[in-house]
Coordinates of C-alpha atoms and ligand atoms in Angstrom, one line a residue:
Chain A
M22 CA -27.3 -14.5 15.5
N23 CA -28.7 -13.5 11.7
P24 CA -28.8 -9.7 10.6
S25 CA -30.9 -10.3 7.9
E26 CA -33.5 -10.6 10.8
N27 CA -32.5 -7.2 11.0
A28 CA -33.4 -6.5 6.8
D29 CA -36.4 -4.8 6.3
D30 CA -36.6 -2.8 10.1
S31 CA -36.3 0.6 7.3
R32 CA -36.9 4.3 8.1
P33 CA -36.2 6.4 5.4
G34 CA -35.0 9.6 6.6
V35 CA -33.1 9.6 9.9
S36 CA -29.4 10.0 8.3
R37 CA -26.6 8.2 10.4
R38 CA -25.4 11.6 10.0
S39 CA -27.4 13.6 12.5
V40 CA -27.5 9.8 14.8
L41 CA -24.0 9.6 15.5
G42 CA -23.1 13.5 15.3
G43 CA -19.7 13.0 14.2
G44 CA -16.8 11.9 15.3
A45 CA -17.7 8.3 17.2
A46 CA -17.1 6.2 16.1
V47 CA -18.8 2.2 16.0
A48 CA -16.1 -0.4 15.4
V49 CA -18.9 -2.9 15.6
A50 CA -21.4 -3.8 13.1
V51 CA -24.3 -2.4 13.6
P52 CA -26.8 -4.9 13.3
L53 CA -25.4 -6.2 16.6
L54 CA -26.5 -4.1 18.4
V55 CA -30.3 -3.0 17.1
T56 CA -31.1 -6.4 19.9
G57 CA -29.2 -4.6 23.2
A58 CA -31.7 -2.9 24.8
G59 CA -31.5 0.1 26.3
A60 CA -31.6 4.6 25.9
E61 CA -29.3 3.5 22.3
A62 CA -30.8 1.0 21.3
A63 CA -33.9 2.9 19.9
P64 CA -31.4 5.7 17.4
V65 CA -29.5 3.0 16.4
A66 CA -31.9 0.9 15.0
E67 CA -32.4 3.9 12.6
V68 CA -28.9 4.4 11.6
A69 CA -29.2 1.3 11.0
S70 CA -32.1 1.1 8.3
A71 CA -30.8 4.5 6.5
D72 CA -27.4 2.5 5.2
L73 CA -26.3 -0.5 6.0
V74 CA -25.2 -2.3 2.5
P75 CA -26.1 -6.5 1.9
I76 CA -23.2 -7.9 0.9
K77 CA -23.1 -11.8 0.3
V78 CA -20.0 -13.4 0.8
E79 CA -18.7 -17.3 0.2
V80 CA -16.9 -17.8 4.3
N81 CA -15.0 -20.9 4.3
G82 CA -16.9 -22.4 1.6
K83 CA -20.8 -21.2 2.9
P84 CA -22.9 -18.2 1.9
V85 CA -23.6 -15.9 4.2
S86 CA -26.2 -12.8 4.2
V87 CA -25.1 -9.5 5.7
R88 CA -26.2 -5.9 6.2
V89 CA -23.1 -4.1 7.3
D90 CA -22.1 -0.6 7.8
P91 CA -20.2 1.1 5.1
R92 CA -17.3 1.6 7.4
T93 CA -16.9 -1.9 9.6
T94 CA -13.7 -4.0 8.4
L95 CA -14.4 -7.1 7.5
L96 CA -11.7 -7.9 10.8
D97 CA -14.5 -6.8 12.9
T98 CA -17.4 -8.5 10.3
L99 CA -15.6 -11.9 10.8
R100 CA -15.1 -11.6 14.7
E101 CA -18.0 -9.1 15.9
E102 CA -20.7 -11.1 13.5
L103 CA -20.4 -13.8 11.9
E104 CA -18.5 -14.9 15.4
L105 CA -15.0 -15.5 13.2
T106 CA -13.0 -15.4 16.6
G107 CA -9.9 -16.9 15.0
T108 CA -8.6 -14.6 12.6
K109 CA -7.2 -11.8 15.2
K110 CA -7.1 -8.1 16.0
G111 CA -3.1 -7.0 16.4
C112 CA -2.6 -3.5 15.5
D113 CA -6.2 -2.4 13.4
R114 CA -3.1 -0.6 10.7
G115 CA -2.3 -2.9 8.6
Q116 CA 1.1 -3.1 10.2
C117 CA 1.5 -6.5 12.3
G118 CA -0.8 -9.7 9.6
A119 CA -2.5 -11.2 13.2
C120 CA -5.6 -9.8 10.9
T121 CA -4.6 -12.1 7.6
V122 CA -7.5 -13.9 5.6
H123 CA -8.5 -14.9 2.2
V124 CA -10.1 -13.0 -0.1
D125 CA -11.1 -14.8 -3.8
G126 CA -7.4 -17.1 -2.5
R127 CA -5.1 -14.0 -2.3
R128 CA -4.4 -13.8 1.7
V129 CA -4.4 -9.8 2.4
L130 CA -5.5 -8.6 5.7
S131 CA -9.0 -8.1 7.0
C132 CA -8.0 -5.0 9.2
L133 CA -8.0 -2.4 5.8
T134 CA -11.1 -4.3 3.8
L135 CA -14.1 -3.2 4.2
A136 CA -17.1 -5.7 4.3
A137 CA -18.7 -3.6 2.1
T138 CA -16.5 -4.1 -0.5
V139 CA -15.9 -8.2 -0.3
D140 CA -19.9 -9.1 -1.6
E141 CA -19.4 -12.3 -3.8
R142 CA -16.4 -12.9 -3.1
E143 CA -14.9 -15.7 -0.6
V144 CA -13.6 -15.3 2.6
T145 CA -11.3 -17.8 3.8
T146 CA -10.0 -17.5 7.3
I147 CA -7.8 -20.4 9.4
E148 CA -10.9 -21.4 11.2
G149 CA -11.1 -23.0 6.8
L150 CA -8.0 -24.3 6.4
A151 CA -8.7 -27.6 8.6
R152 CA -11.0 -30.6 6.2
G153 CA -12.9 -32.1 9.6
D154 CA -10.3 -33.1 12.4
R155 CA -7.6 -33.1 10.0
L156 CA -5.0 -30.2 10.0
H157 CA -4.1 -28.7 6.8
P158 CA -0.5 -29.0 6.6
M159 CA 0.3 -25.5 7.5
Q160 CA -1.4 -26.3 11.2
Q161 CA 0.2 -29.7 11.6
A162 CA 3.5 -28.0 11.1
F163 CA 3.3 -25.3 13.2
I164 CA 2.4 -28.0 16.2
E165 CA 5.3 -30.4 15.4
R166 CA 7.5 -27.3 14.8
D167 CA 6.8 -25.4 17.8
G168 CA 6.0 -22.7 15.4
L169 CA 3.6 -20.0 18.9
Q170 CA 4.0 -19.3 21.9
C171 CA 1.8 -17.0 22.3
G172 CA -0.4 -18.0 19.7
F173 CA -2.2 -14.5 19.1
C174 CA 0.1 -14.2 15.6
T175 CA -0.1 -17.6 14.2
P176 CA -3.7 -18.0 12.8
G177 CA -2.7 -14.6 10.2
Q178 CA 0.7 -16.4 10.1
I179 CA -1.1 -20.0 9.3
M180 CA -3.0 -18.0 6.4
S181 CA -0.5 -15.7 5.4
A182 CA 2.4 -18.8 4.9
V183 CA -1.0 -20.6 3.1
G184 CA -1.1 -17.7 0.6
M185 CA 2.8 -17.7 0.1
V186 CA 3.0 -21.4 -1.0
H187 CA 0.3 -20.9 -3.3
E188 CA 2.5 -17.6 -5.0
G189 CA 4.9 -19.9 -5.3
H190 CA 7.1 -18.0 -3.6
A191 CA 9.0 -20.1 -0.5
N192 CA 12.0 -21.7 -1.8
S193 CA 14.0 -21.2 0.3
D194 CA 14.8 -20.3 3.7
D195 CA 15.0 -16.5 2.6
E196 CA 12.5 -16.5 0.5
I197 CA 10.3 -17.2 3.5
R198 CA 11.3 -14.6 5.7
E199 CA 10.9 -12.0 3.6
R200 CA 7.6 -12.8 1.5
M201 CA 7.1 -13.5 5.9
S202 CA 8.0 -10.1 7.2
G203 CA 4.4 -8.4 6.8
N204 CA 3.7 -11.2 10.0
I205 CA 5.0 -10.5 13.5
C206 CA 5.9 -11.9 16.0
R207 CA 6.2 -10.9 19.7
C208 CA 7.3 -14.0 21.2
S209 CA 10.2 -14.1 17.8
C210 CA 9.3 -17.9 16.9
Y211 CA 10.9 -17.1 14.1
P212 CA 13.5 -19.0 13.3
F213 CA 10.7 -22.1 13.8
I214 CA 8.1 -20.2 11.8
V215 CA 10.3 -20.3 8.7
D216 CA 11.6 -23.9 9.7
A217 CA 7.0 -25.2 10.2
I218 CA 6.6 -23.7 6.9
R219 CA 9.6 -25.6 5.3
D220 CA 7.9 -29.0 5.7
A221 CA 4.4 -27.8 4.9
Q222 CA 5.6 -26.7 1.4
K223 CA 7.3 -30.1 0.7
V224 CA 3.7 -31.9 1.6
M225 CA 1.4 -28.4 0.0
R226 CA 3.1 -29.0 -3.8
Chain B
M3 CA -14.4 6.0 11.4
R4 CA -16.4 9.4 11.0
A5 CA -20.2 8.5 8.4
Y6 CA -19.8 8.8 4.9
T7 CA -22.4 7.7 1.9
F8 CA -21.1 5.5 0.0
T9 CA -21.6 4.4 -3.2
Q10 CA -20.0 1.6 -6.1
P11 CA -20.5 2.6 -10.1
R12 CA -19.6 0.3 -12.7
S13 CA -18.8 3.1 -15.2
V14 CA -15.7 5.9 -14.5
R15 CA -19.0 7.4 -15.8
E16 CA -20.8 6.4 -12.7
A17 CA -17.7 7.5 -10.2
V18 CA -17.0 11.2 -12.2
A19 CA -20.2 11.4 -11.1
H20 CA -19.8 10.9 -7.8
A21 CA -16.7 12.1 -6.6
G22 CA -15.5 16.1 -6.1
E23 CA -15.1 18.3 -2.9
G24 CA -15.5 15.7 -0.3
A25 CA -15.4 12.6 -1.8
A26 CA -13.0 10.4 -1.7
F27 CA -11.8 6.8 -3.7
L28 CA -11.3 4.1 -3.1
A29 CA -9.0 0.7 -4.7
G30 CA -7.4 -0.9 -1.9
G31 CA -7.7 0.8 1.1
T32 CA -4.5 0.3 2.6
T33 CA -4.6 4.2 2.4
L34 CA -7.5 5.6 3.2
V35 CA -9.1 3.3 5.7
D36 CA -6.0 3.7 8.2
L37 CA -6.1 7.1 8.2
M38 CA -9.7 7.8 8.2
K39 CA -9.6 4.7 10.9
L40 CA -7.0 7.6 13.0
D41 CA -9.7 10.7 11.5
V42 CA -6.8 12.2 9.9
M43 CA -9.2 11.9 6.6
A44 CA -12.3 12.3 7.3
P45 CA -14.9 12.1 3.9
T46 CA -18.3 12.7 3.5
R47 CA -18.9 10.1 0.2
V48 CA -16.6 6.5 -0.4
V49 CA -17.3 5.7 -3.8
D50 CA -15.7 2.1 -4.3
I51 CA -13.7 1.9 -8.0
N52 CA -13.1 -1.5 -7.2
R53 CA -15.7 -2.1 -9.4
L54 CA -13.9 0.0 -12.8
P55 CA -12.8 -2.0 -15.8
L56 CA -9.3 0.3 -14.8
R57 CA -7.2 -2.8 -15.4
G58 CA -4.7 -4.3 -18.3
I59 CA -0.7 -4.6 -18.3
K60 CA 0.1 -4.0 -21.7
L61 CA 3.2 -3.5 -23.9
D62 CA 2.6 -2.5 -27.4
P63 CA 4.8 0.1 -28.9
D64 CA 4.1 3.6 -27.0
G65 CA 5.2 1.5 -24.0
L66 CA 4.0 0.1 -20.9
H67 CA 0.2 0.7 -20.1
I68 CA -1.0 -0.1 -16.2
G69 CA -4.1 0.1 -15.1
A70 CA -5.2 2.9 -12.0
L71 CA -6.3 -0.6 -10.7
E72 CA -3.7 -3.1 -11.0
R73 CA -2.5 -4.7 -7.7
M74 CA 0.9 -3.6 -6.4
S75 CA 1.5 -7.8 -6.5
D76 CA 0.9 -8.2 -10.4
V77 CA 2.2 -5.6 -11.4
A78 CA 5.4 -7.3 -10.2
V79 CA 5.2 -10.7 -12.0
D80 CA 4.4 -9.7 -14.8
R81 CA 7.1 -11.2 -17.7
N82 CA 7.2 -8.2 -20.2
V83 CA 8.0 -5.5 -16.9
R84 CA 10.1 -7.7 -15.2
R85 CA 12.0 -8.4 -19.0
D86 CA 11.7 -5.0 -19.3
Y87 CA 11.4 -1.9 -16.6
P88 CA 12.7 -4.5 -13.8
M89 CA 13.7 -1.1 -12.0
I90 CA 9.5 -1.3 -11.2
A91 CA 8.8 -4.7 -10.1
Q92 CA 12.0 -4.4 -7.8
A93 CA 10.7 -1.5 -6.6
L94 CA 7.0 -3.4 -6.0
E95 CA 8.5 -6.0 -4.6
L96 CA 10.4 -3.9 -1.8
S97 CA 7.2 -1.9 -0.9
A98 CA 5.2 -3.1 2.0
S99 CA 3.6 -6.3 2.6
A100 CA 3.5 -9.4 0.4
Q101 CA -0.7 -9.3 2.3
L102 CA -0.7 -4.6 1.7
R103 CA 0.8 -5.6 -2.3
N104 CA -1.8 -7.5 -2.9
M105 CA -5.2 -5.0 -1.8
A106 CA -2.7 -1.9 -3.4
S107 CA -3.1 -0.5 -6.3
I108 CA -1.0 1.5 -8.6
G109 CA -3.2 3.8 -8.6
G110 CA -3.5 4.9 -4.7
N111 CA 0.6 3.9 -5.1
L112 CA 0.8 7.8 -6.2
L113 CA -1.5 8.8 -3.7
Q114 CA -0.4 7.5 -0.7
R115 CA 0.1 10.0 2.0
T116 CA 2.9 10.6 3.8
R117 CA 3.9 8.5 7.6
C118 CA 5.3 11.7 8.8
G119 CA 4.2 10.4 12.6
Y120 CA 2.4 13.7 13.3
F121 CA 0.8 13.5 10.1
R122 CA -0.6 10.3 11.8
D123 CA -1.4 12.1 15.0
V124 CA -4.8 14.7 15.1
T125 CA -3.4 15.6 18.4
T126 CA -0.3 17.6 17.6
P127 CA -0.2 20.5 14.9
C128 CA 0.5 19.3 11.2
N129 CA 0.1 21.7 8.5
K130 CA -0.6 19.7 6.1
R131 CA -3.9 17.6 7.7
E132 CA -4.5 21.1 9.6
P133 CA -3.8 24.2 7.6
G134 CA -2.4 26.8 9.2
S135 CA -1.7 24.8 12.8
G136 CA 2.2 24.0 12.1
C137 CA 4.9 22.1 11.6
S138 CA 5.6 19.0 14.5
A139 CA 8.4 17.5 12.4
L140 CA 10.0 20.9 12.6
T141 CA 11.8 20.9 15.5
R142 CA 10.6 17.3 17.4
I143 CA 11.1 14.3 16.0
N144 CA 12.5 14.5 12.1
R145 CA 15.0 11.4 11.9
T146 CA 13.6 9.8 8.6
H147 CA 11.9 13.1 7.2
A148 CA 13.3 14.9 3.3
I149 CA 16.2 17.1 3.2
L150 CA 15.1 18.1 -0.4
G151 CA 12.3 20.3 -1.9
T152 CA 11.8 21.3 1.6
S153 CA 9.8 24.0 2.9
D154 CA 9.5 26.1 6.5
D155 CA 6.1 24.6 6.3
C156 CA 6.6 20.7 5.9
V157 CA 9.0 18.2 5.6
A158 CA 8.0 15.4 5.2
T159 CA 8.6 13.6 2.7
H160 CA 6.6 10.9 -0.2
P161 CA 6.1 8.3 0.9
S162 CA 6.2 6.3 -2.5
D163 CA 8.3 3.2 -3.8
L164 CA 7.0 2.3 -6.8
A165 CA 6.6 6.4 -7.9
V166 CA 10.7 7.7 -7.4
A167 CA 11.0 4.4 -10.2
L168 CA 8.1 6.0 -12.0
V169 CA 9.4 9.1 -12.5
A170 CA 12.9 7.9 -13.0
L171 CA 11.3 5.8 -15.8
G172 CA 9.6 9.6 -17.7
T173 CA 6.0 8.7 -16.3
D174 CA 2.8 9.5 -17.6
V175 CA -0.2 8.8 -15.9
H176 CA -3.9 9.8 -17.7
L177 CA -6.5 11.4 -15.9
A178 CA -10.6 11.9 -16.1
T179 CA -13.2 14.3 -14.3
A180 CA -17.2 14.3 -15.7
Q181 CA -15.6 17.4 -18.2
G182 CA -12.9 15.0 -19.9
T183 CA -9.8 13.4 -19.8
R184 CA -6.3 15.0 -19.8
T185 CA -2.0 13.6 -19.5
V186 CA 0.5 14.2 -17.0
P187 CA 4.0 13.8 -17.6
L188 CA 4.4 12.4 -13.0
D189 CA 7.5 14.5 -13.0
T190 CA 5.5 17.3 -12.6
F191 CA 2.4 15.9 -10.7
Y192 CA 3.9 16.2 -6.8
A193 CA 3.8 19.5 -5.2
L194 CA 6.4 21.0 -3.8
P195 CA 5.1 21.4 0.3
G196 CA 6.0 26.0 0.2
S197 CA 3.2 27.0 2.2
T198 CA 0.7 24.8 0.9
P199 CA 1.7 21.6 1.8
H200 CA -2.0 19.9 2.1
V201 CA -2.3 20.6 -1.6
E202 CA -0.4 17.6 -2.8
N203 CA -0.2 17.3 -6.6
V204 CA -2.3 18.7 -9.4
L205 CA -5.8 16.9 -9.0
R206 CA -8.3 18.1 -9.5
P207 CA -11.5 17.6 -7.2
G208 CA -13.0 14.3 -7.7
E209 CA -10.5 13.8 -10.5
L210 CA -10.0 10.2 -11.6
V211 CA -6.3 8.1 -12.2
T212 CA -7.5 5.2 -15.3
G213 CA -3.5 4.3 -15.2
I214 CA -0.1 5.5 -16.7
T215 CA 1.7 5.4 -19.7
V216 CA 6.2 4.2 -18.9
P217 CA 7.3 5.3 -22.0
R218 CA 9.5 2.8 -24.1
S219 CA 13.2 3.5 -23.6
M220 CA 17.0 2.5 -24.5
W221 CA 17.3 2.5 -20.0
A222 CA 14.7 0.8 -18.5
A223 CA 16.2 -2.4 -19.1
N224 CA 19.0 -1.9 -17.7
S225 CA 17.6 0.0 -14.6
V226 CA 18.2 -0.9 -10.5
Y227 CA 16.2 0.2 -7.4
L228 CA 17.4 0.1 -4.8
K229 CA 16.6 1.3 -1.1
I230 CA 17.8 1.1 1.8
R231 CA 16.1 0.9 5.2
D232 CA 15.8 1.0 9.4
R233 CA 15.2 -3.2 9.1
Q234 CA 15.7 -5.2 5.9
S235 CA 12.6 -5.8 5.0
Y236 CA 8.3 -4.1 5.3
E237 CA 9.9 -0.8 6.0
F238 CA 9.5 2.3 4.4
A239 CA 13.4 4.1 2.7
L240 CA 15.4 6.1 4.9
A241 CA 17.1 6.1 1.0
S242 CA 16.6 4.7 -2.6
A243 CA 17.7 4.9 -5.5
A244 CA 15.4 4.1 -9.0
V245 CA 18.6 4.6 -11.8
A246 CA 18.8 3.0 -15.0
F247 CA 21.2 3.3 -17.8
E248 CA 21.7 3.2 -21.7
W249 CA 25.4 1.3 -22.5
R250 CA 27.3 2.5 -25.8
G251 CA 29.9 -0.7 -25.0
R252 CA 31.6 -0.1 -22.1
T253 CA 30.4 3.8 -21.7
I254 CA 27.5 5.1 -19.5
K255 CA 25.9 7.1 -22.9
Q256 CA 23.2 8.3 -20.7
A257 CA 20.9 7.7 -17.9
R258 CA 17.8 8.1 -15.6
I259 CA 18.2 8.7 -12.4
A260 CA 15.8 9.3 -9.8
V261 CA 15.7 9.4 -5.6
G262 CA 13.5 8.0 -2.5
G263 CA 12.6 8.4 1.2
V264 CA 15.1 12.0 1.6
G265 CA 12.6 14.4 -0.4
T266 CA 8.9 15.6 -0.4
T267 CA 8.5 14.9 -3.6
P268 CA 10.0 11.4 -5.4
W269 CA 13.3 13.0 -6.5
P270 CA 14.8 13.4 -10.7
L271 CA 18.6 13.9 -10.3
P272 CA 19.1 15.6 -13.8
A273 CA 22.9 17.2 -12.4
V274 CA 24.1 13.8 -12.0
E275 CA 22.6 12.0 -15.1
R276 CA 24.8 14.5 -17.2
A277 CA 27.4 13.7 -15.3
L278 CA 27.0 10.5 -15.6
A279 CA 26.6 10.9 -19.6
G280 CA 29.3 9.8 -21.9
Q281 CA 31.5 8.7 -19.4
P282 CA 33.4 5.3 -18.6
A283 CA 31.4 2.9 -15.8
T284 CA 34.1 3.7 -13.7
A285 CA 34.6 4.1 -9.3
D286 CA 35.6 7.4 -9.9
T287 CA 33.0 8.0 -12.7
F288 CA 30.6 7.1 -10.1
E289 CA 32.7 9.3 -7.6
A290 CA 32.5 12.6 -9.0
A291 CA 29.0 12.8 -10.0
V292 CA 27.0 11.9 -6.7
S293 CA 29.2 15.2 -6.5
T294 CA 26.2 17.1 -6.2
A295 CA 23.7 14.7 -5.1
A296 CA 22.4 16.1 -2.3
D297 CA 22.9 20.1 -3.4
G298 CA 20.3 22.2 -2.4
A299 CA 19.3 20.1 0.9
R300 CA 18.1 21.2 4.1
P301 CA 19.2 18.8 6.9
L302 CA 16.8 18.7 9.9
S303 CA 18.7 18.2 13.7
Q304 CA 18.1 14.8 13.8
N305 CA 18.5 13.6 9.5
A306 CA 21.7 15.2 8.5
F307 CA 23.8 11.7 7.6
K308 CA 20.9 11.1 4.3
R309 CA 23.2 13.7 2.0
E310 CA 25.7 11.0 2.8
L311 CA 23.7 8.0 2.4
L312 CA 22.1 9.7 -0.8
R313 CA 25.0 9.5 -2.0
R314 CA 26.2 6.3 -1.2
T315 CA 22.7 4.5 -2.3
L316 CA 23.5 6.1 -5.2
V317 CA 27.3 4.6 -5.9
R318 CA 25.9 1.6 -4.8
A319 CA 23.0 1.2 -7.6
F320 CA 25.7 2.7 -10.3
T321 CA 27.2 -0.4 -9.6
V322 CA 24.8 -3.4 -9.1
L323 CA 23.9 -1.6 -12.6
A324 CA 27.7 -1.2 -13.8
E325 CA 28.1 -5.6 -12.6
S326 CA 25.5 -6.8 -13.5
R327 CA 25.8 -5.5 -18.0
Ligands
FAD9 C1 2.0 -1.2 6.8 C2 2.9 -0.7 5.7 C3 3.5 -0.9 5.4 C4 3.4 -0.1 3.6 N1 5.2 0.4 3.4 C5 5.1 1.2 2.2 C6 6.6 0.6 1.6 O1 7.3 0.1 1.6 N2 6.7 1.9 0.0 C7 5.4 2.4 -0.4 O2 5.5 2.7 -1.8 N3 4.3 1.7 -0.1 C8 4.4 1.4 1.5 N4 3.2 1.5 1.5 C9 1.7 1.5 1.1 C10 1.4 1.8 0.3 O3 2.1 1.3 -1.0 C11 0.6 2.2 -0.3 O4 -1.0 2.4 1.3 C12 -1.0 1.6 -1.6 O5 0.3 1.5 -2.6 C13 -2.4 2.3 -2.1 O6 -3.1 1.8 -2.1 P1 -4.3 2.0 -2.6 O7 -4.6 1.2 -3.9 O8 -4.3 0.8 -1.3 O9 -4.8 3.4 -2.0 P2 -6.5 3.8 -1.6 O10 -6.0 3.6 0.3 O11 -7.2 3.0 -2.0 O12 -6.4 5.2 -1.3 C14 -5.5 5.4 -1.3 C15 -4.9 7.5 -1.4 O13 -5.7 7.2 -3.5 C16 -6.7 8.0 -3.6 N5 -6.6 7.2 -4.9 C17 -7.5 6.5 -4.9 N6 -6.8 5.1 -6.0 C18 -7.4 6.3 -6.7 C19 -8.0 6.6 -8.0 N7 -7.5 5.6 -8.8 N8 -7.9 7.9 -8.6 C20 -8.2 8.8 -8.2 N9 -7.6 8.8 -6.1 C21 -7.8 7.7 -6.3 C22 -7.3 7.4 -2.5 O14 -8.6 8.2 -2.3 C23 -7.3 7.8 -0.8 O15 -6.6 9.3 -1.2 C24 2.6 0.6 3.1 C25 1.7 1.1 4.4 C26 1.6 0.2 5.3 C27 0.0 0.3 5.5
SF4_10 S1 6.5 16.6 8.4 FE1 4.8 18.0 6.7 S2 4.2 16.6 7.5 FE2 5.6 16.3 9.6 S3 4.3 17.7 11.4 FE3 5.3 18.5 9.6 S4 3.6 19.5 8.3 FE4 2.5 17.9 9.1
FES11 S1 -4.5 -6.4 12.5 FE1 -4.9 -6.2 11.1 S2 -2.5 -5.7 10.4 FE2 -2.2 -5.9 12.5
FES12 S1 3.3 -16.9 19.2 FE1 3.5 -14.3 20.6 S2 2.9 -13.2 19.1 FE2 3.5 -15.0 18.0

């Protein structure tokens, strides 16, 4: 859907606080709920119209305009709103690295980034790395070196690894291990991940 | 997450006008967003300060000036920081992960909250989160907690590595409110828990950290930050030492020392500094100097090992510094 369709659905005067009554968390971006039928649809729409923050972001090279709840993370916006589900939600607490994306070229955790703060910035996700059918050298190296088992951590590993190479800090296996320590792999593919990064880093230079 | 109003001011004046009781500034969000999701922090207003002009890493005759919104990763690679204040770069690079360091700001780092598991879990009593509810850590899991500066109401460590290095170097913190600006030495900025562990520092409601100044000195360039933890990377300190020596030949003319992972605030050790002053840099000097390091410690059921770990961490830091001379 195009979230901006809801842009002028404005019904001022209803605060979100009074509607939600405190504690309940709305994890997904609100506009998605607006189309849902049922008793909740009306109040949520009012919540949405009261306080949504409009943002313009370039996502994988394409300009995108969305209206987000100020509580919504970049991770949930990418997955739920923009349907870019390559970026994974592991811990949702900044501890595992599965949600790593690039904002203005820097690797960051999308689960601790509020979507409202990326207005007018560039976001690159795992979906934005390949050029057509040609995989990014890091993606290719992860396949060739078997740097994954279940694959859940892999998009985060690859985005983090590309960021690290751009930072200029992939010069030895020790350095790779240290600078990749924010990306946890539950399948423990660490040795092959280091191999893949060592290979890709030579091609990327 | 609770609802809040959200603003993105462009000037300090606007930002402090939006702030106050119930409001929280948002910098990198790596503490605030995490704790809002856990319902540990529940501001009714969030003021995104990332558009404020609080940037810059500048060296001048007074020292090193760092804007509150500079990111940990950018400060760590700054040439002047690495050359003249190596322990700051080391403390930063030994903190968190590369992604978190790209996000997290210097101001936010100084104001990060404790990692005590009970503080982060709203289903358990915690005086820091909910004054008067009790301290779960006193009788439960407390292996990583503090041994220095604790009270019967809270034994949580201050988790920042950077703050330990900055306390050792005599850093000033610059603050602003709608009423004006002031400067506070970092070593008087943090509050001991006492009977009010929810009061963590001298910040007034709505007060903004605008930057820090680390003075020039004869010792900052000869400094080291050593961090001991349960795994080699991506973990908070069990014990850490920020140590700087001014040399006169083979003698330590004077020393500056603070330790982390063991105190409820970044913990300076003036007695150990005095014991090193004027002494030759030998193993005997080091052993004698650290004998008082854990004086006043109040170990809990699981963390008595931190007394000896603290002394060993210090001796190793001294040795590294002496060998790198
Ligand atoms: C998994 C993980 C591991 C970590 N490991 C380490 C580690 O090993 N060592 C370490 O030192 N840290 C570690 N951290 C903590 C991290 O360094 C802090 O979360 C970070 O520095 C906070 O900075 P921020 O800009 O993201 O702050 P925010 O989350 O934006 O803010 C933190 C607090 O400070 C307030 N605030 C922010 N800026 C200002 C300002 N300018 N003026 C007034 N108030 C302000 C906010 O309102 C909030 O209360 C870790 C964090 C995570 C999630
Ligand atoms: S140590 Fe402090 S933060 Fe932890 S449970 Fe006790 S009061 Fe809370
Ligand atoms: S999902 Fe973001 S770090 Fe785990
Ligand atoms: S491949 Fe399964 S978690 Fe890394």
